[in-house]
Amino acid sequence: MQKIPVGIVGVSGYTGLELLKILLSHPVFEIAYLANQEGTEDVSHIHPSLVNVCHQPVHKADPKVAKQCCKLIFLALPHQKAMEFAKEALELGLQVVDLSADYRLSQESYERFYTRHIDVENLQHAIYGLVEWQRGLIKKARIVANPGCYPTASLLGLLPFTPYIDSQISVFIDAKSGVSGAGKTLSENTHYTTINENMFAYSPMKHRHSGEIIEKLNRFGRCDLKVQFVPHLTPLTRGMLVSAFVHLKSANIDTLAILKDCYKGERSIRIATEPVRIKDVVGTHFCNIYIQQDGKDLWINVAIDNLLRGASSQAIVNANLMCGIEELTAIPMFAYVP
């Protein structure tokens, strides 16, 4: 297949680095453009781990320059900055995979949890990039909104069971993430002396990712569920563990058969026979799911790598589909074990 030139805007962050690492071994995508807000003469100055691996200039982000050398761009930018760039990039004819929150939600939900949306026209046409549930639409998309890490893990676990959940009782999601999920910018919560040998909840029951989870459960699961979402920061670099607790309409439901049937043939979903572990998925695109049922009570246990399945490898899978490439091309499948 002929090489397809692609670019990364926002290469300075963790997700930008993970995108770059995957693309360097991709047999079809060719890195033609790297950018951030300032520009620098070489990407290895930003990421010293790339010395003697990748030497490529980093431009000051400009959609017009990106158009000159790329067919598709990945936006690893903060929310609001992403839609500013995407709006012009789409007008110029570029395909876009956006890793921010800017195109994931309806206008009403986005403006409730984030800020005023400046690209409502493209928002209406953006495809939510949860591959197992949107594969057909992703293949035809000009812009894909890459799901957040917490919603990815939560939705992949919950969606198979939405027809069987008692909507009169809240769904509770207990989610734990590695510190890399907070990005590179230092804060009091991510300071070493705060997070080392520590664990704590933040934004309980009002985190903005709860809006994304609720909206997509309603859209894909065709149900109106009340969700209580509590995220926790853990003293891990990367990885995510989700426990979701739901009450079923009936105890006479074979939940394991439902889960297996839903994800039959899905190579990136692994159904576990015991509670899942972060270590088994870190460094991979896999989503491991375990369930345990007690009458009408169901526990759903999910593990992913927050920077890969929850961000960068999912973005590459979406781009592969958009460009007619086998979806798991270049996708990492070997965990960082031991």
Coordinates of C-alpha atoms in Angstrom, one line a residue:
M1 CA 0.0 0.0 0.0
Q2 CA 1.2 3.5 -0.8
K3 CA 2.5 5.5 2.2
I4 CA 0.0 7.9 3.8
P5 CA 1.5 11.1 5.2
V6 CA 0.2 12.0 8.7
G7 CA 1.0 14.5 11.4
I8 CA 0.8 14.9 15.2
V9 CA -0.2 18.3 16.6
G10 CA 0.6 18.3 20.3
V11 CA 3.6 16.0 20.2
S12 CA 5.0 17.3 23.4
G13 CA 2.6 15.5 25.8
Y14 CA 2.4 11.9 26.9
T15 CA -0.3 11.0 24.3
G16 CA 1.7 12.7 21.6
L17 CA 4.7 10.7 22.4
E18 CA 2.7 7.4 22.4
L19 CA 1.3 8.3 19.0
L20 CA 4.8 8.9 17.7
K21 CA 6.1 5.7 19.1
I22 CA 3.4 3.7 17.3
L23 CA 3.7 5.6 14.1
L24 CA 7.4 5.0 13.9
S25 CA 6.8 1.3 13.3
H26 CA 3.7 1.7 11.1
P27 CA 4.1 0.2 7.6
V28 CA 1.7 2.6 5.9
F29 CA 1.5 5.8 7.9
E30 CA 4.5 8.1 7.4
I31 CA 5.2 10.9 9.8
A32 CA 5.3 14.0 7.8
Y33 CA 4.5 16.7 10.3
L34 CA 5.1 17.2 14.1
A35 CA 4.0 20.3 15.9
N36 CA 3.4 22.0 19.2
Q37 CA 2.6 25.5 20.3
E38 CA 6.2 26.7 20.2
G39 CA 8.2 24.6 17.7
T40 CA 11.7 23.3 18.2
E41 CA 14.5 22.0 16.0
D42 CA 14.2 18.4 17.0
V43 CA 11.6 16.2 18.7
S44 CA 14.4 14.5 20.7
H45 CA 14.9 17.8 22.6
I46 CA 11.3 17.4 23.9
H47 CA 11.5 13.6 24.5
P48 CA 15.1 12.6 25.3
S49 CA 14.1 8.9 25.0
L50 CA 14.0 9.5 21.2
V51 CA 17.7 10.4 20.9
N52 CA 19.2 8.1 18.1
V53 CA 15.6 6.9 17.4
C54 CA 13.8 9.8 15.8
H55 CA 15.2 13.1 14.6
Q56 CA 12.5 15.3 13.1
P57 CA 11.8 19.0 13.4
V58 CA 8.8 20.2 15.5
H59 CA 6.9 23.0 13.9
K60 CA 4.8 25.7 15.4
A61 CA 1.3 24.4 14.9
D62 CA -0.3 25.7 11.7
P63 CA -3.1 24.0 9.8
K64 CA -2.0 25.4 6.5
V65 CA 1.5 23.9 6.9
A66 CA 0.0 20.6 8.0
K67 CA -2.2 20.6 4.8
Q68 CA 0.9 20.9 2.6
C69 CA 2.4 17.6 3.8
C70 CA -0.4 15.5 5.4
K71 CA -3.6 13.6 4.6
L72 CA -4.5 13.1 8.2
I73 CA -3.6 14.7 11.5
F74 CA -3.8 13.6 15.1
L75 CA -4.7 16.3 17.6
A76 CA -3.2 15.7 21.0
L77 CA -4.1 19.1 22.2
P78 CA -6.1 20.4 25.3
H79 CA -9.8 20.9 24.9
Q80 CA -10.7 24.2 23.2
K81 CA -7.2 24.4 21.5
A82 CA -8.1 21.3 19.6
M83 CA -11.3 22.6 18.0
E84 CA -9.5 25.9 17.0
F85 CA -7.1 23.8 15.0
A86 CA -9.5 21.2 13.8
K87 CA -12.0 23.7 12.4
E88 CA -9.5 25.2 10.0
A89 CA -7.9 21.8 9.2
L90 CA -11.2 20.3 8.2
E91 CA -12.0 23.3 6.0
L92 CA -8.6 22.7 4.2
G93 CA -9.6 19.0 3.6
L94 CA -7.6 17.2 6.2
Q95 CA -8.9 14.2 8.0
V96 CA -8.8 14.6 11.8
V97 CA -8.5 12.2 14.8
D98 CA -9.0 14.4 17.9
L99 CA -7.9 13.1 21.2
S100 CA -9.4 16.0 23.2
A101 CA -12.9 16.2 24.4
D102 CA -13.9 18.8 21.9
Y103 CA -16.0 16.6 19.5
R104 CA -17.1 13.8 21.9
L105 CA -20.2 15.3 23.3
S106 CA -23.4 17.0 22.2
Q107 CA -23.1 20.8 22.2
E108 CA -25.3 21.0 25.2
S109 CA -23.3 18.5 27.2
Y110 CA -20.0 20.0 26.1
E111 CA -20.8 23.5 27.1
R112 CA -22.1 22.3 30.4
F113 CA -18.9 20.5 31.3
Y114 CA -16.3 22.5 29.3
T115 CA -16.7 25.8 27.5
R116 CA -18.5 27.4 24.6
H117 CA -18.1 25.3 21.4
I118 CA -16.8 27.3 18.4
D119 CA -17.2 24.5 15.7
V120 CA -20.8 23.3 16.1
E121 CA -21.1 22.4 12.4
N122 CA -18.2 19.8 12.5
L123 CA -19.4 18.7 16.0
Q124 CA -22.6 17.5 14.4
H125 CA -20.6 15.3 12.0
A126 CA -17.9 13.9 14.3
I127 CA -18.0 10.2 14.9
Y128 CA -17.3 8.9 18.4
G129 CA -14.4 6.5 18.0
L130 CA -15.3 3.6 20.3
V131 CA -14.3 1.1 17.6
E132 CA -16.3 -2.0 18.8
W133 CA -19.5 0.0 18.6
Q134 CA -18.9 2.4 15.8
R135 CA -16.6 0.6 13.3
G136 CA -18.8 1.2 10.2
L137 CA -19.2 4.9 10.7
I138 CA -15.5 5.4 11.6
K139 CA -14.6 4.0 8.2
K140 CA -16.5 6.9 6.5
A141 CA -15.5 9.7 8.9
R142 CA -13.7 12.9 8.2
I143 CA -13.3 13.6 11.9
V144 CA -13.3 11.1 14.7
A145 CA -13.6 12.1 18.4
N146 CA -11.3 9.7 20.3
P147 CA -13.0 8.6 23.5
G148 CA -11.6 9.5 26.9
C149 CA -9.8 6.9 29.0
Y150 CA -12.4 6.7 31.8
P151 CA -15.3 6.5 29.3
T152 CA -13.5 3.9 27.2
A153 CA -13.0 1.5 30.1
S154 CA -16.5 2.2 31.6
L155 CA -18.4 1.9 28.3
L156 CA -16.7 -1.2 27.1
G157 CA -17.7 -2.9 30.3
L158 CA -21.2 -1.6 30.7
L159 CA -22.6 -1.5 27.1
P160 CA -23.2 -5.2 26.7
F161 CA -25.5 -5.2 29.6
T162 CA -27.6 -2.0 29.1
P163 CA -30.8 -3.9 28.0
Y164 CA -30.7 -5.8 31.3
I165 CA -29.9 -3.1 33.8
D166 CA -32.6 -1.9 36.2
S167 CA -32.7 1.8 35.4
Q168 CA -34.4 2.6 38.7
I169 CA -31.2 2.0 40.5
S170 CA -28.0 4.0 39.9
V171 CA -25.0 2.5 38.2
F172 CA -21.9 3.1 40.4
I173 CA -18.4 3.3 38.8
D174 CA -15.3 3.2 40.9
A175 CA -12.4 4.1 38.6
K176 CA -8.6 4.3 39.3
S177 CA -6.0 5.8 37.0
G178 CA -2.3 6.2 36.8
V179 CA -0.9 9.7 37.2
S180 CA 0.0 9.9 33.5
G181 CA -3.8 10.4 32.9
A182 CA -3.4 13.9 34.3
G183 CA -0.9 14.9 31.6
K184 CA 2.6 16.4 31.9
T185 CA 1.6 19.7 33.6
L186 CA 2.5 19.5 37.3
S187 CA -0.2 20.2 39.9
E188 CA -0.5 19.8 43.6
N189 CA -2.3 16.4 43.2
T190 CA 0.4 15.0 40.8
H191 CA 3.4 16.3 42.8
Y192 CA 5.6 13.4 43.9
T193 CA 5.2 14.1 47.6
T194 CA 1.4 14.1 47.2
I195 CA 0.8 11.0 45.1
N196 CA 3.7 8.8 46.4
E197 CA 2.3 6.1 48.7
N198 CA -1.1 7.7 48.4
M199 CA -4.4 7.3 46.7
F200 CA -7.5 9.5 46.7
A201 CA -10.7 10.4 44.9
Y202 CA -11.1 13.6 43.0
S203 CA -14.2 15.3 41.5
P204 CA -16.4 12.5 43.0
M205 CA -19.9 12.3 41.4
K206 CA -19.3 15.4 39.3
H207 CA -16.3 14.6 37.1
R208 CA -16.8 15.9 33.6
H209 CA -16.2 12.4 32.1
S210 CA -19.5 11.3 33.8
G211 CA -21.3 13.3 31.1
E212 CA -19.5 11.5 28.3
I213 CA -20.3 8.1 29.9
I214 CA -24.0 8.9 30.5
E215 CA -24.5 10.4 27.0
K216 CA -22.9 7.4 25.2
L217 CA -24.7 4.8 27.4
N218 CA -27.9 6.5 26.3
R219 CA -26.9 6.6 22.6
F220 CA -25.4 3.2 22.1
G221 CA -27.2 1.3 24.9
R222 CA -30.6 3.1 24.2
C223 CA -31.2 3.4 27.9
D224 CA -31.6 6.2 30.4
L225 CA -29.3 5.4 33.3
K226 CA -28.3 7.4 36.4
V227 CA -24.5 7.0 36.8
Q228 CA -22.5 7.9 39.9
F229 CA -18.8 8.1 38.8
V230 CA -15.9 8.4 41.2
P231 CA -12.4 8.6 39.8
H232 CA -9.3 8.0 41.9
L233 CA -5.6 9.0 41.4
T234 CA -3.2 6.2 42.2
P235 CA 0.6 6.0 42.7
L236 CA 1.1 4.3 39.3
T237 CA 2.6 5.8 36.2
R238 CA 0.0 4.3 33.8
G239 CA -2.9 1.9 33.7
M240 CA -6.6 2.1 34.6
L241 CA -8.9 -0.2 36.7
V242 CA -12.6 0.2 36.7
S243 CA -15.2 -1.5 38.9
A244 CA -18.8 -0.9 37.8
F245 CA -21.7 -2.1 40.0
V246 CA -25.2 -2.5 38.4
H247 CA -28.5 -4.0 39.5
L248 CA -30.1 -6.3 36.9
K249 CA -33.8 -6.5 36.0
S250 CA -33.7 -10.3 36.7
A251 CA -31.5 -12.8 38.3
N252 CA -32.2 -15.3 35.5
I253 CA -29.7 -13.6 33.1
D254 CA -26.6 -15.4 31.8
T255 CA -24.3 -12.4 31.9
L256 CA -21.2 -14.3 30.8
A257 CA -22.9 -15.5 27.7
I258 CA -24.1 -12.0 26.9
L259 CA -20.6 -10.6 27.3
K260 CA -19.0 -13.3 25.2
D261 CA -21.7 -13.0 22.4
C262 CA -21.3 -9.2 22.4
Y263 CA -17.5 -9.3 21.9
K264 CA -17.3 -12.4 19.8
G265 CA -14.5 -11.9 17.2
E266 CA -13.2 -8.7 18.8
R267 CA -9.5 -9.2 19.0
S268 CA -8.8 -6.4 21.4
I269 CA -11.3 -7.5 24.0
R270 CA -10.2 -10.3 26.4
I271 CA -12.8 -11.8 28.7
A272 CA -11.0 -12.9 31.9
T273 CA -11.7 -15.8 34.2
E274 CA -10.6 -13.9 37.3
P275 CA -10.4 -10.3 38.4
V276 CA -8.4 -8.2 35.9
R277 CA -5.0 -6.7 36.6
I278 CA -3.5 -3.5 35.3
K279 CA -0.1 -5.1 34.7
D280 CA -1.6 -7.5 32.1
V281 CA -2.7 -4.6 29.8
V282 CA -0.1 -1.8 30.4
G283 CA 1.8 -1.3 27.1
T284 CA -1.0 -2.8 25.0
H285 CA -4.3 -2.0 23.3
F286 CA -6.1 -4.7 25.1
C287 CA -9.2 -4.2 27.2
N288 CA -9.6 -7.0 29.8
I289 CA -13.0 -7.6 31.2
Y290 CA -14.2 -9.8 34.1
I291 CA -17.7 -10.1 35.5
Q292 CA -19.2 -11.7 38.6
Q293 CA -22.9 -12.0 39.2
D294 CA -24.8 -12.5 42.5
G295 CA -28.5 -12.7 41.8
K296 CA -29.5 -9.4 40.4
D297 CA -26.2 -7.7 41.4
L298 CA -23.4 -7.6 38.7
W299 CA -19.8 -6.5 39.2
I300 CA -18.0 -5.5 36.0
N301 CA -14.2 -5.2 36.3
V302 CA -12.2 -3.6 33.5
A303 CA -8.5 -2.9 32.9
I304 CA -6.9 -0.8 30.1
D305 CA -3.7 1.2 29.5
N306 CA -5.0 4.8 29.9
L307 CA -2.4 6.2 27.5
L308 CA -2.9 3.5 24.8
R309 CA -6.4 2.0 24.7
G310 CA -7.6 5.1 26.5
A311 CA -5.9 7.5 24.1
S312 CA -3.2 6.9 21.5
S313 CA -3.5 3.3 20.3
Q314 CA -7.3 3.8 20.0
A315 CA -6.5 6.9 17.9
I316 CA -4.3 4.9 15.6
V317 CA -7.0 2.2 15.2
N318 CA -9.5 4.9 14.3
A319 CA -7.1 6.3 11.7
N320 CA -6.4 2.9 10.3
L321 CA -10.1 2.4 9.7
M322 CA -10.5 5.9 8.2
C323 CA -7.8 5.2 5.7
G324 CA -8.8 1.6 4.7
I325 CA -6.0 -0.1 6.6
E326 CA -6.4 -3.3 8.6
E327 CA -7.4 -1.8 12.0
L328 CA -4.8 -3.4 14.3
T329 CA -1.9 -2.5 12.0
A330 CA 1.1 -1.5 14.2
I331 CA -1.0 -1.7 17.4
P332 CA 1.0 -2.8 20.5
M333 CA -0.1 -6.1 22.0
F334 CA 2.7 -7.1 24.3
A335 CA 2.4 -5.9 28.0
Y336 CA 5.2 -4.4 30.0
V337 CA 5.7 -7.6 32.0
P338 CA 7.6 -8.1 34.3

